Amino acid sequence: MPSIMPNSSNSSKNKYLKLFYQYFVNHIITLTILTIMICFLIELLRLGPIEILNIFNSLKFDQIQILCSCFLIIFISTIYFMLKPNTIYLVDYACFKPPITCRVPFATFMEHSRLILKNNPKSVEFQMRILERSGLGEETCLPPAIHYIPPNPTMEEARREAELVIFSSMDSLFTKTGLKPKDIDILIVNCSLFSPTPSLSAMVINKYKLRSNIKSFNLSGMGCSAGLISIDLARDLLQVYPNSNAVVVSTEIITPNYYQGKERAMLLPNCLFRMGGAAILLSNKKAEHKRAKYRLIQVVRTHKGGDDKAYRCVYEEEDREGKVGISLQKDLMAIAGEALKSNITTIGPLVLPASEQLLFLLTLIGKKIFNPKWKPYIPDFKQAFEHFCIHAGGRAVIDELQKNLQLSSEHVEASRMTLHRFGNTSSSSLWYELNYIESKGRMKRGDRVWQIAFGSGFKCNSAVWKCNRSIDTPVDGPWEDCIDRYPVHIPEIVKL
């Protein structure tokens, strides 16, 4: 029987060779400077002190030249610090934890579906099949209005849900950060499908009696990626307004958007979307450097709305009976894959180490010149990030990104467990995932986090954060009473 030792030895050699290559290429500038300094030091030792002194004395310094050089250095330094963008800190954030009375176990969900769609058993069966494969658990929550039979999606009930989610998140943020309402300079609220008048941002201003000169924005219709769009908007505003605090509120109000028809493409969101929300405090104040949790490194936004298929793959419309719902098309995952490809093409050069960029470039050149059949090199984003927060839009979304980015089960654990415990909470899901990582005690100083979100339009947005300090395991938050039970095994199919 042939020995397996040579294969093991080759594998070990390849591993160390790859590590050597990564270290050498990623630190080539440092190694070059170090080599030059060592050569310079050796040359100084060879010359000796007397020769060095003679060379120094032979140099003639003009007083005007010295003054001009000093002025030039000061001028360049001043320009650099004036043009340097403000550092954006994520001081802290708070996620909404729905009350236990809002929980919808599978049995409750299916019972309601049978009663609401009693004349359409095929639609009930379809929802059951989706729920069995969804990756959701028994503790996800829907707003009180959806618990009625039939549901009661009135404007009043929708406002009640908005107040419950947004005010609870804001109150938690005030408690965690010590922030006072009058200290908020910028307020951004994003909610895709519920856009009342006055706006949700006005509702927050009224509740907390915020200042009359506050810069407030209300984003709607931008889908599940709107949370990172809000972060990007806050970043741009904080570059313009120095010494300011910005609060971003991300949520989706379910009450007015629960579909009661029988179109299958519109029944999908009923099975996946659940209550959720988050409030995030950003600041450009230097005083926040020590206590801030994260520092914003990059935001990259990709919009595929110029393509008709991408534009209509997530679309709000009426069915043949005049009932409004969100239609999810079958080619959604293919479109999401194309949007992701465009996004990582932009973000790759900004975050990937030199070793990965060089391999990608060499493969691209080889494919163009030598062999068009060469497979393109997929960069290893695990070299750039320690943690990944993938939008918990559904099991298929997480599976597709895990496959395309070649991630391990641990890298997508936060996304899968968030989907299981809270469902698809739309734009706020990324913050439940980040809180999961913190609650597991995995976030250390210097760690980099990549948040990836998808949304209607069609959009793929990314945000990169760097941990500013080692974060203690939170004693409160959405995971406080269940983190010890996670991770859990999620079967491919849960038989109902």
CSV table of C-alpha atoms in Angstrom, one decimal:
chain,number,residue,atom,x,y,z
A,1,MET,CA,0.0,0.0,0.0
A,2,PRO,CA,1.6,3.4,-1.0
A,3,SER,CA,2.4,5.8,1.8
A,4,ILE,CA,0.5,9.0,2.2
A,5,MET,CA,3.3,10.8,3.9
A,6,PRO,CA,4.8,12.4,0.7
A,7,ASN,CA,1.4,14.0,0.0
A,8,SER,CA,1.2,15.3,3.5
A,9,SER,CA,4.8,16.7,3.2
A,10,ASN,CA,4.0,18.4,-0.1
A,11,SER,CA,0.9,20.0,1.4
A,12,SER,CA,2.9,21.3,4.3
A,13,LYS,CA,5.6,22.7,2.0
A,14,ASN,CA,3.0,24.4,-0.2
A,15,LYS,CA,1.4,25.9,2.9
A,16,TYR,CA,4.7,27.4,4.2
A,17,LEU,CA,5.6,28.5,0.7
A,18,LYS,CA,2.3,30.4,0.4
A,19,LEU,CA,2.8,32.0,3.8
A,20,PHE,CA,6.4,33.0,2.9
A,21,TYR,CA,5.1,34.5,-0.4
A,22,GLN,CA,2.3,36.4,1.4
A,23,TYR,CA,4.6,37.8,4.1
A,24,PHE,CA,7.3,38.8,1.5
A,25,VAL,CA,5.0,40.6,-0.9
A,26,ASN,CA,2.9,42.3,1.8
A,27,HIS,CA,5.9,43.6,3.6
A,28,ILE,CA,8.2,44.3,0.5
A,29,ILE,CA,8.3,48.1,1.1
A,30,THR,CA,9.2,47.6,4.8
A,31,LEU,CA,11.9,45.1,3.9
A,32,THR,CA,13.3,47.3,1.1
A,33,ILE,CA,13.5,50.3,3.5
A,34,LEU,CA,15.1,48.1,6.2
A,35,THR,CA,17.7,46.8,3.6
A,36,ILE,CA,18.6,50.4,2.5
A,37,MET,CA,19.0,51.5,6.2
A,38,ILE,CA,21.3,48.5,7.0
A,39,CYS,CA,23.4,49.2,3.9
A,40,PHE,CA,23.6,52.9,4.8
A,41,LEU,CA,24.6,52.0,8.4
A,42,ILE,CA,27.3,49.6,7.1
A,43,GLU,CA,28.7,52.3,4.8
A,44,LEU,CA,28.8,54.8,7.8
A,45,LEU,CA,30.7,52.2,9.9
A,46,ARG,CA,33.2,51.7,7.0
A,47,LEU,CA,33.9,55.4,6.6
A,48,GLY,CA,34.5,56.1,10.3
A,49,PRO,CA,33.8,59.2,12.4
A,50,ILE,CA,36.7,61.4,10.9
A,51,GLU,CA,35.6,60.8,7.3
A,52,ILE,CA,31.9,61.5,8.2
A,53,LEU,CA,32.9,64.8,9.9
A,54,ASN,CA,35.0,65.8,6.8
A,55,ILE,CA,32.0,65.2,4.5
A,56,PHE,CA,29.7,67.2,6.8
A,57,ASN,CA,32.1,70.1,6.9
A,58,SER,CA,32.4,70.1,3.2
A,59,LEU,CA,28.7,70.8,2.8
A,60,LYS,CA,27.8,74.4,2.5
A,61,PHE,CA,24.3,75.4,3.8
A,62,ASP,CA,22.8,78.7,2.8
A,63,GLN,CA,20.6,80.3,5.4
A,64,ILE,CA,17.9,81.3,2.8
A,65,GLN,CA,17.9,77.7,1.5
A,66,ILE,CA,17.3,76.4,5.0
A,67,LEU,CA,14.5,78.8,5.6
A,68,CYS,CA,12.8,78.0,2.3
A,69,SER,CA,13.1,74.2,3.0
A,70,CYS,CA,11.5,74.7,6.4
A,71,PHE,CA,8.7,76.8,5.0
A,72,LEU,CA,8.1,74.2,2.2
A,73,ILE,CA,7.8,71.4,4.8
A,74,ILE,CA,5.4,73.4,7.0
A,75,PHE,CA,3.3,74.4,3.9
A,76,ILE,CA,3.0,70.8,2.7
A,77,SER,CA,2.2,69.5,6.2
A,78,THR,CA,-0.5,72.1,6.6
A,79,ILE,CA,-2.1,71.3,3.2
A,80,TYR,CA,-2.0,67.5,4.1
A,81,PHE,CA,-3.8,68.0,7.4
A,82,MET,CA,-6.4,70.4,5.9
A,83,LEU,CA,-7.2,67.9,3.1
A,84,LYS,CA,-7.1,64.8,5.2
A,85,PRO,CA,-10.6,63.4,5.6
A,86,ASN,CA,-12.2,63.3,9.1
A,87,THR,CA,-12.0,59.9,10.8
A,88,ILE,CA,-15.5,58.5,11.3
A,89,TYR,CA,-16.0,56.6,14.5
A,90,LEU,CA,-18.8,54.2,15.3
A,91,VAL,CA,-19.2,54.9,19.0
A,92,ASP,CA,-21.9,52.2,19.7
A,93,TYR,CA,-25.1,50.8,18.4
A,94,ALA,CA,-28.3,49.2,19.7
A,95,CYS,CA,-30.5,46.6,18.2
A,96,PHE,CA,-34.3,46.2,18.8
A,97,LYS,CA,-35.3,43.0,20.6
A,98,PRO,CA,-38.9,42.2,19.9
A,99,PRO,CA,-41.2,41.2,22.8
A,100,ILE,CA,-41.9,37.5,23.3
A,101,THR,CA,-45.6,38.2,22.6
A,102,CYS,CA,-44.7,38.8,18.9
A,103,ARG,CA,-43.1,35.5,18.3
A,104,VAL,CA,-44.4,33.3,15.4
A,105,PRO,CA,-43.5,29.7,15.7
A,106,PHE,CA,-43.9,27.6,12.6
A,107,ALA,CA,-47.2,26.1,13.8
A,108,THR,CA,-48.6,29.6,14.4
A,109,PHE,CA,-47.5,30.9,11.1
A,110,MET,CA,-49.0,27.9,9.2
A,111,GLU,CA,-52.2,28.0,11.1
A,112,HIS,CA,-52.7,31.7,10.2
A,113,SER,CA,-51.8,31.0,6.6
A,114,ARG,CA,-54.4,28.2,6.4
A,115,LEU,CA,-57.1,30.5,7.9
A,116,ILE,CA,-56.2,33.5,5.7
A,117,LEU,CA,-55.8,31.5,2.5
A,118,LYS,CA,-58.4,28.8,3.2
A,119,ASN,CA,-59.7,29.0,-0.4
A,120,ASN,CA,-56.2,28.5,-1.8
A,121,PRO,CA,-54.5,25.4,-0.3
A,122,LYS,CA,-51.8,25.4,-2.9
A,123,SER,CA,-50.5,28.8,-1.7
A,124,VAL,CA,-50.5,27.4,1.9
A,125,GLU,CA,-48.5,24.4,0.8
A,126,PHE,CA,-46.1,26.6,-1.1
A,127,GLN,CA,-45.5,28.7,2.0
A,128,MET,CA,-44.9,25.6,4.1
A,129,ARG,CA,-42.3,24.4,1.6
A,130,ILE,CA,-40.5,27.8,1.7
A,131,LEU,CA,-40.6,27.9,5.5
A,132,GLU,CA,-39.2,24.4,5.8
A,133,ARG,CA,-36.1,25.4,3.8
A,134,SER,CA,-35.8,29.0,4.9
A,135,GLY,CA,-33.3,28.6,7.7
A,136,LEU,CA,-35.5,30.5,10.1
A,137,GLY,CA,-36.1,29.3,13.7
A,138,GLU,CA,-39.1,29.2,16.0
A,139,GLU,CA,-38.4,32.5,17.8
A,140,THR,CA,-38.7,35.1,14.9
A,141,CYS,CA,-41.3,37.8,15.4
A,142,LEU,CA,-44.0,39.6,13.5
A,143,PRO,CA,-45.8,42.8,14.6
A,144,PRO,CA,-49.1,42.6,16.6
A,145,ALA,CA,-51.2,43.6,13.6
A,146,ILE,CA,-50.1,40.5,11.7
A,147,HIS,CA,-51.2,38.2,14.5
A,148,TYR,CA,-54.9,39.2,13.9
A,149,ILE,CA,-57.0,36.9,11.7
A,150,PRO,CA,-57.3,38.4,9.2
A,151,PRO,CA,-54.3,40.8,9.6
A,152,ASN,CA,-55.0,44.4,10.4
A,153,PRO,CA,-52.5,46.4,8.3
A,154,THR,CA,-53.8,49.9,9.0
A,155,MET,CA,-51.8,53.1,9.1
A,156,GLU,CA,-52.4,53.4,12.8
A,157,GLU,CA,-51.0,49.9,13.4
A,158,ALA,CA,-48.0,50.6,11.2
A,159,ARG,CA,-47.2,53.7,13.1
A,160,ARG,CA,-47.4,51.7,16.4
A,161,GLU,CA,-44.9,49.2,15.0
A,162,ALA,CA,-42.6,52.1,13.9
A,163,GLU,CA,-42.8,53.7,17.3
A,164,LEU,CA,-42.1,50.5,19.1
A,165,VAL,CA,-39.1,49.5,17.0
A,166,ILE,CA,-37.5,52.9,16.5
A,167,PHE,CA,-38.1,54.4,20.0
A,168,SER,CA,-36.9,51.2,21.7
A,169,SER,CA,-33.7,51.2,19.6
A,170,MET,CA,-33.1,54.9,20.3
A,171,ASP,CA,-33.7,54.5,24.1
A,172,SER,CA,-31.2,51.7,24.2
A,173,LEU,CA,-28.6,53.8,22.3
A,174,PHE,CA,-29.1,56.7,24.7
A,175,THR,CA,-28.6,54.4,27.7
A,176,LYS,CA,-25.5,52.7,26.2
A,177,THR,CA,-23.7,55.9,25.1
A,178,GLY,CA,-24.9,58.5,27.5
A,179,LEU,CA,-25.9,60.6,24.5
A,180,LYS,CA,-28.4,63.3,25.1
A,181,PRO,CA,-31.0,64.2,22.4
A,182,LYS,CA,-29.7,67.7,22.1
A,183,ASP,CA,-26.3,66.4,21.2
A,184,ILE,CA,-27.5,64.9,17.9
A,185,ASP,CA,-26.4,67.0,14.9
A,186,ILE,CA,-27.5,64.7,12.1
A,187,LEU,CA,-30.4,62.2,12.0
A,188,ILE,CA,-30.9,59.6,9.2
A,189,VAL,CA,-33.8,57.2,9.2
A,190,ASN,CA,-34.1,54.5,6.5
A,191,CYS,CA,-37.3,52.4,6.0
A,192,SER,CA,-37.9,51.1,2.6
A,193,LEU,CA,-41.7,50.3,2.4
A,194,PHE,CA,-43.4,52.5,5.0
A,195,SER,CA,-43.1,56.2,4.2
A,196,PRO,CA,-45.8,58.2,6.0
A,197,THR,CA,-46.3,62.0,6.3
A,198,PRO,CA,-44.8,63.4,8.5
A,199,SER,CA,-41.8,61.2,7.9
A,200,LEU,CA,-40.3,58.7,10.4
A,201,SER,CA,-37.4,61.1,10.9
A,202,ALA,CA,-39.9,63.8,11.9
A,203,MET,CA,-41.5,61.3,14.3
A,204,VAL,CA,-38.1,60.8,16.0
A,205,ILE,CA,-37.5,64.6,16.2
A,206,ASN,CA,-41.0,65.1,17.7
A,207,LYS,CA,-40.6,62.3,20.3
A,208,TYR,CA,-37.2,63.4,21.6
A,209,LYS,CA,-37.6,67.2,21.0
A,210,LEU,CA,-34.4,67.4,18.9
A,211,ARG,CA,-32.9,70.7,18.0
A,212,SER,CA,-34.5,72.9,15.4
A,213,ASN,CA,-31.2,73.1,13.3
A,214,ILE,CA,-30.7,69.3,13.1
A,215,LYS,CA,-29.9,67.9,9.6
A,216,SER,CA,-32.5,65.2,9.2
A,217,PHE,CA,-33.0,62.8,6.3
A,218,ASN,CA,-35.6,60.1,5.6
A,219,LEU,CA,-34.6,57.3,3.1
A,220,SER,CA,-37.3,55.1,1.6
A,221,GLY,CA,-37.7,52.6,-1.2
A,222,MET,CA,-34.0,51.6,-1.2
A,223,GLY,CA,-34.4,48.0,0.0
A,224,CYS,CA,-32.3,45.9,2.4
A,225,SER,CA,-29.1,47.7,1.5
A,226,ALA,CA,-30.4,51.1,2.7
A,227,GLY,CA,-28.6,50.7,6.1
A,228,LEU,CA,-25.2,51.0,4.4
A,229,ILE,CA,-26.5,53.8,2.1
A,230,SER,CA,-27.4,55.7,5.4
A,231,ILE,CA,-23.9,55.0,6.7
A,232,ASP,CA,-22.4,56.4,3.5
A,233,LEU,CA,-24.6,59.5,3.7
A,234,ALA,CA,-23.7,60.0,7.3
A,235,ARG,CA,-20.0,59.7,6.4
A,236,ASP,CA,-20.3,62.4,3.7
A,237,LEU,CA,-22.1,64.8,6.1
A,238,LEU,CA,-19.6,64.2,8.8
A,239,GLN,CA,-16.8,65.2,6.4
A,240,VAL,CA,-18.6,68.6,5.9
A,241,TYR,CA,-19.8,69.3,9.5
A,242,PRO,CA,-16.9,69.1,12.0
A,243,ASN,CA,-17.2,68.1,15.6
A,244,SER,CA,-20.7,66.4,15.0
A,245,ASN,CA,-22.7,63.4,16.1
A,246,ALA,CA,-24.8,61.5,13.6
A,247,VAL,CA,-27.5,58.9,14.5
A,248,VAL,CA,-28.6,56.4,11.9
A,249,VAL,CA,-31.8,54.4,12.4
A,250,SER,CA,-32.3,51.3,10.1
A,251,THR,CA,-35.6,49.4,10.1
A,252,GLU,CA,-38.3,47.8,8.0
A,253,ILE,CA,-42.0,48.1,9.0
A,254,ILE,CA,-43.8,44.9,8.3
A,255,THR,CA,-47.4,45.8,9.2
A,256,PRO,CA,-48.5,47.5,5.9
A,257,ASN,CA,-46.6,45.1,3.7
A,258,TYR,CA,-47.9,41.7,4.6
A,259,TYR,CA,-49.2,40.2,1.4
A,260,GLN,CA,-52.6,38.5,1.6
A,261,GLY,CA,-53.0,37.3,-2.0
A,262,LYS,CA,-52.0,34.1,-3.7
A,263,GLU,CA,-49.1,35.0,-6.1
A,264,ARG,CA,-46.2,32.8,-5.2
A,265,ALA,CA,-43.5,35.4,-6.0
A,266,MET,CA,-45.2,37.8,-3.6
A,267,LEU,CA,-45.8,35.2,-0.8
A,268,LEU,CA,-42.0,34.7,-0.4
A,269,PRO,CA,-41.4,37.9,1.7
A,270,ASN,CA,-44.2,36.8,4.1
A,271,CYS,CA,-42.0,33.7,5.0
A,272,LEU,CA,-38.7,35.5,5.4
A,273,PHE,CA,-39.2,39.1,6.6
A,274,ARG,CA,-39.5,39.7,10.4
A,275,MET,CA,-39.4,42.6,12.9
A,276,GLY,CA,-36.1,44.3,13.6
A,277,GLY,CA,-34.3,47.6,13.8
A,278,ALA,CA,-31.1,49.2,14.9
A,279,ALA,CA,-29.8,52.7,16.0
A,280,ILE,CA,-26.2,53.6,15.3
A,281,LEU,CA,-24.1,56.5,16.7
A,282,LEU,CA,-21.4,57.9,14.4
A,283,SER,CA,-19.1,60.8,15.3
A,284,ASN,CA,-16.1,62.7,13.9
A,285,LYS,CA,-15.2,64.0,17.3
A,286,LYS,CA,-11.6,63.2,18.3
A,287,ALA,CA,-12.6,62.9,21.9
A,288,GLU,CA,-14.6,59.7,20.9
A,289,HIS,CA,-11.4,57.9,19.8
A,290,LYS,CA,-10.9,56.0,23.0
A,291,ARG,CA,-14.4,54.7,23.6
A,292,ALA,CA,-15.5,54.2,20.0
A,293,LYS,CA,-15.9,50.6,19.0
A,294,TYR,CA,-15.0,50.9,15.3
A,295,ARG,CA,-13.5,53.1,12.7
A,296,LEU,CA,-15.0,53.4,9.2
A,297,ILE,CA,-12.5,52.5,6.6
A,298,GLN,CA,-14.4,52.2,3.3
A,299,VAL,CA,-17.9,52.3,1.8
A,300,VAL,CA,-18.4,51.0,-1.7
A,301,ARG,CA,-21.8,51.1,-3.5
A,302,THR,CA,-22.8,49.3,-6.6
A,303,HIS,CA,-26.1,50.0,-8.5
A,304,LYS,CA,-27.3,47.8,-11.3
A,305,GLY,CA,-30.5,49.8,-12.0
A,306,GLY,CA,-29.5,50.5,-15.6
A,307,ASP,CA,-30.4,46.9,-16.4
A,308,ASP,CA,-34.1,46.2,-16.8
A,309,LYS,CA,-33.9,42.7,-15.3
A,310,ALA,CA,-32.0,43.9,-12.3
A,311,TYR,CA,-34.4,46.8,-11.8
A,312,ARG,CA,-37.5,44.6,-11.7
A,313,CYS,CA,-36.1,41.5,-9.8
A,314,VAL,CA,-37.5,43.0,-6.5
A,315,TYR,CA,-40.6,44.9,-7.4
A,316,GLU,CA,-43.6,46.3,-5.5
A,317,GLU,CA,-46.8,45.9,-7.5
A,318,GLU,CA,-50.4,44.8,-7.5
A,319,ASP,CA,-51.4,41.2,-8.3
A,320,ARG,CA,-54.3,40.4,-10.6
A,321,GLU,CA,-56.7,40.9,-7.7
A,322,GLY,CA,-55.4,44.3,-6.9
A,323,LYS,CA,-53.5,43.2,-3.8
A,324,VAL,CA,-50.1,44.9,-3.3
A,325,GLY,CA,-47.0,42.9,-2.6
A,326,ILE,CA,-43.3,42.6,-3.2
A,327,SER,CA,-42.5,40.3,-6.1
A,328,LEU,CA,-39.2,38.4,-6.0
A,329,GLN,CA,-38.1,37.0,-9.4
A,330,LYS,CA,-36.4,33.7,-10.0
A,331,ASP,CA,-33.3,35.3,-11.4
A,332,LEU,CA,-32.7,37.3,-8.2
A,333,MET,CA,-29.7,35.2,-7.1
A,334,ALA,CA,-28.0,35.5,-10.6
A,335,ILE,CA,-28.5,39.3,-10.5
A,336,ALA,CA,-27.2,39.5,-6.9
A,337,GLY,CA,-24.1,37.5,-8.0
A,338,GLU,CA,-23.4,40.0,-10.8
A,339,ALA,CA,-23.8,42.9,-8.4
A,340,LEU,CA,-21.5,41.3,-5.9
A,341,LYS,CA,-18.9,40.7,-8.7
A,342,SER,CA,-19.0,44.5,-9.6
A,343,ASN,CA,-18.8,45.4,-5.9
A,344,ILE,CA,-15.8,43.3,-5.0
A,345,THR,CA,-14.0,44.4,-8.2
A,346,THR,CA,-14.1,47.9,-6.8
A,347,ILE,CA,-13.5,47.1,-3.1
A,348,GLY,CA,-10.7,44.5,-3.8
A,349,PRO,CA,-7.9,47.0,-4.6
A,350,LEU,CA,-8.8,49.1,-1.6
A,351,VAL,CA,-8.6,46.3,1.0
A,352,LEU,CA,-6.8,43.2,-0.3
A,353,PRO,CA,-3.1,42.8,0.6
A,354,ALA,CA,-0.5,43.2,-2.2
A,355,SER,CA,0.1,39.4,-2.4
A,356,GLU,CA,-3.6,38.8,-3.4
A,357,GLN,CA,-3.6,41.7,-5.9
A,358,LEU,CA,-0.4,40.5,-7.5
A,359,LEU,CA,-1.7,36.9,-8.0
A,360,PHE,CA,-5.0,38.3,-9.5
A,361,LEU,CA,-3.0,40.6,-11.8
A,362,LEU,CA,-0.6,37.8,-13.0
A,363,THR,CA,-3.6,35.5,-13.6
A,364,LEU,CA,-5.4,38.2,-15.6
A,365,ILE,CA,-2.2,38.8,-17.7
A,366,GLY,CA,-1.7,35.1,-18.2
A,367,LYS,CA,-5.3,34.7,-19.4
A,368,LYS,CA,-5.0,37.5,-21.9
A,369,ILE,CA,-1.6,36.6,-23.3
A,370,PHE,CA,-1.0,32.8,-22.9
A,371,ASN,CA,-4.3,30.9,-22.4
A,372,PRO,CA,-7.8,32.3,-22.5
A,373,LYS,CA,-9.1,29.1,-20.8
A,374,TRP,CA,-7.2,29.9,-17.6
A,375,LYS,CA,-9.6,30.1,-14.6
A,376,PRO,CA,-9.6,33.6,-13.1
A,377,TYR,CA,-8.0,33.8,-9.7
A,378,ILE,CA,-10.5,34.4,-6.9
A,379,PRO,CA,-8.9,36.7,-4.3
A,380,ASP,CA,-8.8,35.3,-0.8
A,381,PHE,CA,-10.8,38.0,1.1
A,382,LYS,CA,-10.0,36.1,4.3
A,383,GLN,CA,-6.6,37.8,4.0
A,384,ALA,CA,-8.2,41.2,4.3
A,385,PHE,CA,-10.9,40.5,6.9
A,386,GLU,CA,-11.3,38.6,10.2
A,387,HIS,CA,-15.1,38.9,10.2
A,388,PHE,CA,-17.9,38.8,7.6
A,389,CYS,CA,-21.5,40.2,8.1
A,390,ILE,CA,-23.5,39.0,5.1
A,391,HIS,CA,-27.0,40.3,4.8
A,392,ALA,CA,-29.3,37.6,6.2
A,393,GLY,CA,-31.7,37.9,3.3
A,394,GLY,CA,-32.3,34.1,3.1
A,395,ARG,CA,-30.5,30.8,3.2
A,396,ALA,CA,-29.8,31.0,-0.6
A,397,VAL,CA,-28.1,34.4,-0.3
A,398,ILE,CA,-25.7,33.2,2.5
A,399,ASP,CA,-25.0,29.9,0.6
A,400,GLU,CA,-24.2,31.8,-2.6
A,401,LEU,CA,-21.8,34.3,-0.9
A,402,GLN,CA,-20.1,31.5,1.1
A,403,LYS,CA,-19.4,29.6,-2.1
A,404,ASN,CA,-18.3,32.6,-4.2
A,405,LEU,CA,-16.0,34.1,-1.5
A,406,GLN,CA,-14.8,30.6,-0.4
A,407,LEU,CA,-15.7,31.3,3.2
A,408,SER,CA,-15.7,28.8,6.0
A,409,SER,CA,-18.7,27.8,8.1
A,410,GLU,CA,-17.4,30.0,11.0
A,411,HIS,CA,-17.2,33.1,8.7
A,412,VAL,CA,-20.9,32.9,7.8
A,413,GLU,CA,-22.0,31.7,11.3
A,414,ALA,CA,-23.2,35.2,12.4
A,415,SER,CA,-25.3,35.5,9.3
A,416,ARG,CA,-26.9,32.0,9.6
A,417,MET,CA,-27.6,32.4,13.3
A,418,THR,CA,-29.1,35.8,12.8
A,419,LEU,CA,-31.4,34.5,10.1
A,420,HIS,CA,-32.4,31.6,12.4
A,421,ARG,CA,-33.1,33.7,15.5
A,422,PHE,CA,-34.5,36.9,14.0
A,423,GLY,CA,-35.3,36.2,10.4
A,424,ASN,CA,-34.7,38.7,7.6
A,425,THR,CA,-34.8,42.1,9.4
A,426,SER,CA,-33.9,43.9,6.2
A,427,SER,CA,-31.4,46.7,6.5
A,428,SER,CA,-30.8,46.1,10.3
A,429,SER,CA,-29.7,42.5,9.9
A,430,LEU,CA,-26.0,43.5,9.6
A,431,TRP,CA,-26.1,45.0,13.1
A,432,TYR,CA,-27.6,41.8,14.7
A,433,GLU,CA,-24.8,39.9,13.0
A,434,LEU,CA,-22.1,42.3,14.4
A,435,ASN,CA,-23.7,42.0,17.8
A,436,TYR,CA,-23.5,38.2,17.5
A,437,ILE,CA,-19.8,38.3,16.9
A,438,GLU,CA,-19.3,40.6,19.9
A,439,SER,CA,-21.5,38.4,22.1
A,440,LYS,CA,-19.3,35.5,21.3
A,441,GLY,CA,-16.3,37.4,22.5
A,442,ARG,CA,-14.5,37.2,19.1
A,443,MET,CA,-14.0,40.9,18.3
A,444,LYS,CA,-10.5,42.1,19.1
A,445,ARG,CA,-8.7,45.3,18.6
A,446,GLY,CA,-7.4,45.7,15.0
A,447,ASP,CA,-9.9,43.1,13.6
A,448,ARG,CA,-11.5,44.1,10.3
A,449,VAL,CA,-15.2,43.6,9.5
A,450,TRP,CA,-16.8,43.4,6.0
A,451,GLN,CA,-20.5,44.2,5.9
A,452,ILE,CA,-22.2,43.2,2.6
A,453,ALA,CA,-25.9,44.1,1.8
A,454,PHE,CA,-28.2,43.6,-1.2
A,455,GLY,CA,-31.3,45.7,-2.0
A,456,SER,CA,-33.9,46.4,-4.6
A,457,GLY,CA,-32.9,48.5,-7.5
A,458,PHE,CA,-30.7,46.3,-7.7
A,459,LYS,CA,-27.9,47.3,-5.3
A,460,CYS,CA,-24.9,45.7,-3.6
A,461,ASN,CA,-23.2,47.8,-0.9
A,462,SER,CA,-20.2,47.2,1.3
A,463,ALA,CA,-18.8,48.8,4.4
A,464,VAL,CA,-15.4,48.0,6.0
A,465,TRP,CA,-14.8,48.7,9.7
A,466,LYS,CA,-11.7,48.3,11.8
A,467,CYS,CA,-12.1,47.5,15.5
A,468,ASN,CA,-10.9,50.4,17.6
A,469,ARG,CA,-10.5,48.5,20.9
A,470,SER,CA,-11.0,45.0,22.2
A,471,ILE,CA,-14.7,44.7,22.9
A,472,ASP,CA,-16.0,43.1,26.1
A,473,THR,CA,-18.8,40.6,25.8
A,474,PRO,CA,-22.1,42.6,25.9
A,475,VAL,CA,-24.3,41.9,29.0
A,476,ASP,CA,-27.4,43.2,27.2
A,477,GLY,CA,-28.7,43.3,23.7
A,478,PRO,CA,-30.7,41.1,21.4
A,479,TRP,CA,-28.6,38.0,22.1
A,480,GLU,CA,-28.4,38.3,25.9
A,481,ASP,CA,-30.8,35.4,26.7
A,482,CYS,CA,-29.9,33.0,23.9
A,483,ILE,CA,-26.2,33.4,22.9
A,484,ASP,CA,-25.2,30.4,24.9
A,485,ARG,CA,-27.5,28.2,22.8
A,486,TYR,CA,-25.8,29.3,19.5
A,487,PRO,CA,-24.5,28.2,17.1
A,488,VAL,CA,-27.3,25.6,16.5
A,489,HIS,CA,-27.5,23.0,13.7
A,490,ILE,CA,-29.8,24.1,11.0
A,491,PRO,CA,-31.1,21.2,8.9
A,492,GLU,CA,-31.6,21.5,5.1
A,493,ILE,CA,-35.3,20.8,5.6
A,494,VAL,CA,-37.4,21.2,8.8
A,495,LYS,CA,-40.4,18.9,8.3
A,496,LEU,CA,-43.7,20.7,9.4
